[in-house]
Amino acid sequence: MTNIICIICPKGCNLIVSENGGTIGHSCARGEIYGREERINPVRIVTSTVKISGAVHSRIPVKTKTHIPKHLISDAMRLLDDVELTAPVDEGFTVIADICGTGIPWVTTRGM
Amino acid sequence: MHELIVIGGGPAGLAAAYGAWRDGLRKILIIERDKELGGILNQCIHTGFGLEYFKEELTGPEYAGRFIKLLQTTQIETALDTMALKITRSREVHASGKQFGYAVLPAKSVILAMGCRERALGSLGIPGTRPAGIFTAGTAQRYINIEGFMPGKRVVILGSGDVGLIMARRMTLEGAEVLACVEIMPKPGGLLRNVVQCLHDFNIPLYLSHTITEIRGSKRVEQAVVSKVDEKRQAVKGTGFAVDCDTILLSAGLIPEIELPTAAGIKIDPKNIETSAPGVFICGNALRVHDIVDNVTTEALRAGSAAAAFVLSEKIHD
């Protein structure tokens, strides 16, 4: 049995997940799925910024387009170190196409 | 004359203006002191916004972007880089900015959506020196996410409000070492989900019922002394330990920014979007600090509707 605090929404339900993935303590369907997945393969959406020139600010925000495995967070961050964009850039622009073989891209979260 | 002037172009101001437009007002002006709309959402690059209102998990800039795009479908005017300096009970807004210099703008209704400010070091009363390296969490957030430089390398966070927790993670991801998050209360100030994904995920220790009892350092912060507190929030002697750090982030509460109505003698009831001045409404974090932006949006849409109803009923009386 594993105790997990759900991070899906601001409620923060206390989940208890058993070895076979059965979850109690959730108050919605998404929480149930989260509990099961978090025990075997924890994933996160990671957000950061990259350099941009010719824009109103010197950084533009980015995110992993969807959840990536938690253990890849620091490797994913390192991919952004040498990126430099030039304005104009649209929201949703692909900054890095494939994060560490996951097929998931880093994309911008606003236009600038 | 404008039917509505909205002061502040953050999430509350954007939704308030849109709510009023939806309900039939056509001459609406948003006054924003920054160079762009979106307010604090622009620097809140993390996800977790919009789950209630949009049924999607968005980042701050994405959430702001939704409303900015929505406004582009209307004829709502915006004055950027413009500061509202004064309002009156008779709904005149004094503003200063490039667009119209210093102007006194009369309006049929006003919505106050100035947001909130962070509690700063001066109101915390921590003994010790006052070296460089002490920031509010939101200031550090702006430095990193908008301006692109790191405020420090070894960090202690005082308070466990959501901004502080978010910054613990953000600074860690950018290569800083976050040594401790220190909370005077016996439970965290921020949302539990942020304790999990910002502290637990990165093994950052959270000291509950602890506070910083001394700041040491001459030019730059060198140490923070962390002590246990008793039930009366008084430091317990002999429990202090020094943490070597170069940076202290403060995440010790948010305060509604209400100088404008206060100076005008306009009274505010934190439970009510109406103020004591007819036709002057208030919403979002300027009214009371909200945990999530979705609730700000809902409240601001209501304020927009209320302003529209006020103006349209006056029209009938005319």
XYZ file of C-alpha atoms in Angstrom, chain B residues 27-262:
236
model
C -17.631 51.845 -24.233
C -15.191 50.036 -21.942
C -11.603 50.991 -21.091
C -9.046 48.866 -19.230
C -6.205 50.784 -17.568
C -3.058 48.674 -17.072
C 0.237 49.888 -15.621
C 2.358 47.161 -17.237
C 3.330 47.055 -20.908
C 0.982 44.156 -21.594
C -2.255 42.605 -20.358
C -2.334 39.458 -18.237
C -1.036 40.727 -14.909
C 0.703 38.274 -12.610
C -0.306 35.336 -14.842
C 2.478 36.309 -17.243
C 5.122 35.310 -14.720
C 3.205 32.265 -13.383
C 4.588 29.972 -16.070
C 3.638 26.787 -14.150
C 0.526 24.742 -14.860
C -2.554 24.286 -12.725
C -4.720 27.134 -13.959
C -8.112 26.755 -15.603
C -9.153 23.322 -14.330
C -12.510 24.673 -13.177
C -13.214 27.396 -15.700
C -11.785 25.892 -18.901
C -11.762 22.227 -17.728
C -8.139 22.080 -18.885
C -4.811 22.393 -17.141
C -3.208 25.585 -18.445
C -0.111 27.616 -17.611
C -0.539 31.214 -16.444
C 0.377 32.759 -19.812
C -2.002 30.366 -21.591
C -4.844 31.265 -19.214
C -4.239 34.986 -19.724
C -3.937 34.396 -23.458
C -7.445 32.901 -23.609
C -8.938 36.105 -22.221
C -6.697 38.437 -24.202
C -7.833 36.670 -27.405
C -11.440 36.889 -26.257
C -11.042 40.638 -25.764
C -9.650 40.975 -29.275
C -13.080 39.880 -30.547
C -14.616 42.938 -28.818
C -14.089 46.689 -29.074
C -12.899 46.970 -25.471
C -10.140 49.613 -25.345
C -6.941 49.209 -23.345
C -4.488 51.824 -22.114
C -1.185 50.064 -21.370
C 1.770 51.566 -19.514
C -0.794 53.728 -17.753
C -1.143 54.205 -14.024
C -4.412 54.954 -12.275
C -3.439 57.525 -9.647
C -6.734 58.448 -8.055
C -10.411 57.669 -8.169
C -13.344 59.622 -6.785
C -16.695 58.568 -5.364
C -18.290 60.235 -8.385
C -16.456 57.798 -10.676
C -13.686 59.944 -12.069
C -10.433 58.131 -12.736
C -7.196 60.117 -12.731
C -4.628 58.321 -14.870
C -1.187 58.998 -16.236
C 0.437 57.354 -19.241
C 1.770 57.780 -22.747
C -1.625 57.419 -24.387
C -3.208 60.539 -22.881
C -0.675 62.128 -20.579
C -2.379 63.059 -17.309
C -6.105 62.702 -17.742
C -9.230 62.799 -15.611
C -11.573 60.248 -17.117
C -15.219 60.290 -16.068
C -17.058 56.953 -16.197
C -20.574 55.693 -15.616
C -19.122 52.762 -13.673
C -15.720 51.675 -12.374
C -14.404 48.208 -11.569
C -11.382 47.986 -9.284
C -9.220 45.001 -10.223
C -5.777 45.951 -8.934
C -4.899 42.554 -7.481
C -2.700 42.142 -4.435
C 0.835 42.627 -3.160
C 3.184 40.403 -1.248
C 3.950 40.979 2.417
C 7.494 42.331 2.487
C 10.394 42.031 4.933
C 9.550 45.270 6.744
C 6.308 43.860 8.122
C 7.816 40.581 9.303
C 10.069 41.928 12.046
C 13.003 39.545 11.703
C 16.063 40.500 13.761
C 19.513 40.677 12.201
C 21.169 42.563 9.391
C 19.634 43.777 6.136
C 22.008 42.588 3.425
C 21.257 42.063 -0.281
C 19.679 38.766 -1.238
C 16.248 39.068 0.386
C 13.367 39.031 -2.099
C 9.674 38.359 -2.057
C 8.952 35.102 -3.884
C 7.046 36.988 -6.580
C 9.967 39.312 -7.243
C 12.276 36.331 -7.685
C 9.648 34.813 -9.974
C 9.661 37.913 -12.165
C 13.473 38.008 -12.266
C 13.715 34.377 -13.378
C 10.691 33.937 -15.624
C 10.426 37.328 -17.320
C 13.776 39.059 -17.026
C 15.942 35.960 -17.171
C 18.416 36.082 -14.326
C 18.933 34.068 -11.169
C 18.599 35.891 -7.849
C 20.759 33.381 -5.938
C 22.240 29.917 -5.546
C 21.558 28.729 -1.988
C 18.049 29.558 -0.936
C 15.905 29.517 2.202
C 12.218 30.217 1.769
C 10.316 31.855 4.612
C 6.632 31.023 4.546
C 4.953 28.269 2.583
C 2.455 30.217 0.513
C 1.852 28.945 -2.996
C 4.236 31.423 -4.649
C 7.044 30.352 -2.307
C 6.423 26.663 -3.006
C 6.308 27.258 -6.753
C 9.583 29.193 -6.520
C 11.244 26.403 -4.506
C 10.693 24.135 -7.494
C 11.521 26.781 -10.084
C 14.848 27.713 -8.490
C 15.752 24.037 -8.089
C 15.058 23.389 -11.771
C 17.306 26.320 -12.667
C 20.174 24.877 -10.650
C 19.850 26.559 -7.250
C 19.895 24.594 -4.027
C 16.773 25.192 -1.946
C 17.867 24.276 1.561
C 14.679 24.774 3.514
C 11.138 26.037 3.411
C 10.286 27.427 6.840
C 6.667 27.838 7.978
C 5.689 29.410 11.312
C 2.280 27.703 11.394
C 1.872 23.973 12.115
C 0.557 23.393 8.591
C 1.600 24.592 5.133
C 0.178 27.884 3.869
C -0.107 26.817 0.249
C -2.114 24.090 -1.445
C -1.204 20.500 -0.583
C -0.653 19.722 -4.271
C 2.092 22.346 -4.342
C 3.748 20.905 -1.235
C 3.854 17.576 -3.060
C 4.939 18.622 -6.538
C 7.243 21.487 -5.511
C 8.856 20.256 -2.274
C 8.441 16.455 -2.032
C 9.324 15.913 -5.717
C 12.680 17.614 -5.132
C 13.350 16.460 -1.553
C 13.193 20.006 -0.192
C 12.694 19.941 3.592
C 9.649 21.750 5.007
C 10.070 22.954 8.602
C 6.601 23.454 10.093
C 6.261 25.454 13.344
C 9.621 27.081 12.558
C 10.655 30.572 11.572
C 13.743 32.610 10.735
C 14.890 34.298 13.941
C 17.964 36.034 12.579
C 19.379 37.088 9.231
C 23.194 37.229 9.081
C 25.463 38.781 6.481
C 27.094 42.146 5.777
C 26.822 42.840 2.047
C 25.010 39.691 0.983
C 22.940 37.209 3.012
C 25.308 34.653 4.550
C 23.143 32.745 7.009
C 19.574 32.372 8.162
C 18.997 31.163 11.710
C 15.964 28.877 11.823
C 14.235 28.191 15.157
C 11.285 26.165 16.357
C 8.270 28.118 17.619
C 5.772 27.252 20.358
C 1.954 27.365 20.162
C 2.091 31.141 20.626
C 4.439 31.406 17.639
C 7.288 32.474 19.915
C 10.770 31.146 19.144
C 11.889 28.380 21.515
C 15.314 29.202 22.958
C 18.104 26.784 22.128
C 16.408 25.330 19.051
C 18.038 27.652 16.488
C 20.306 26.321 13.785
C 22.172 28.333 11.147
C 21.706 27.598 7.450
C 24.397 28.848 5.057
C 22.593 30.596 2.241
C 22.898 33.608 -0.060
C 19.208 34.189 -0.660
C 16.007 34.381 1.374
C 12.641 34.348 -0.392
C 9.584 35.631 1.457
C 6.257 33.934 0.921
C 4.402 35.231 3.929
C 1.032 36.311 2.668
C -0.696 38.525 0.147
C -2.425 41.829 0.811
C -5.165 43.338 -1.394
C -3.955 46.478 -3.149
C -6.670 48.975 -2.246
C -4.938 52.333 -1.862
C -7.143 53.879 -4.576
C -10.542 53.238 -2.940
C -9.123 53.814 0.559
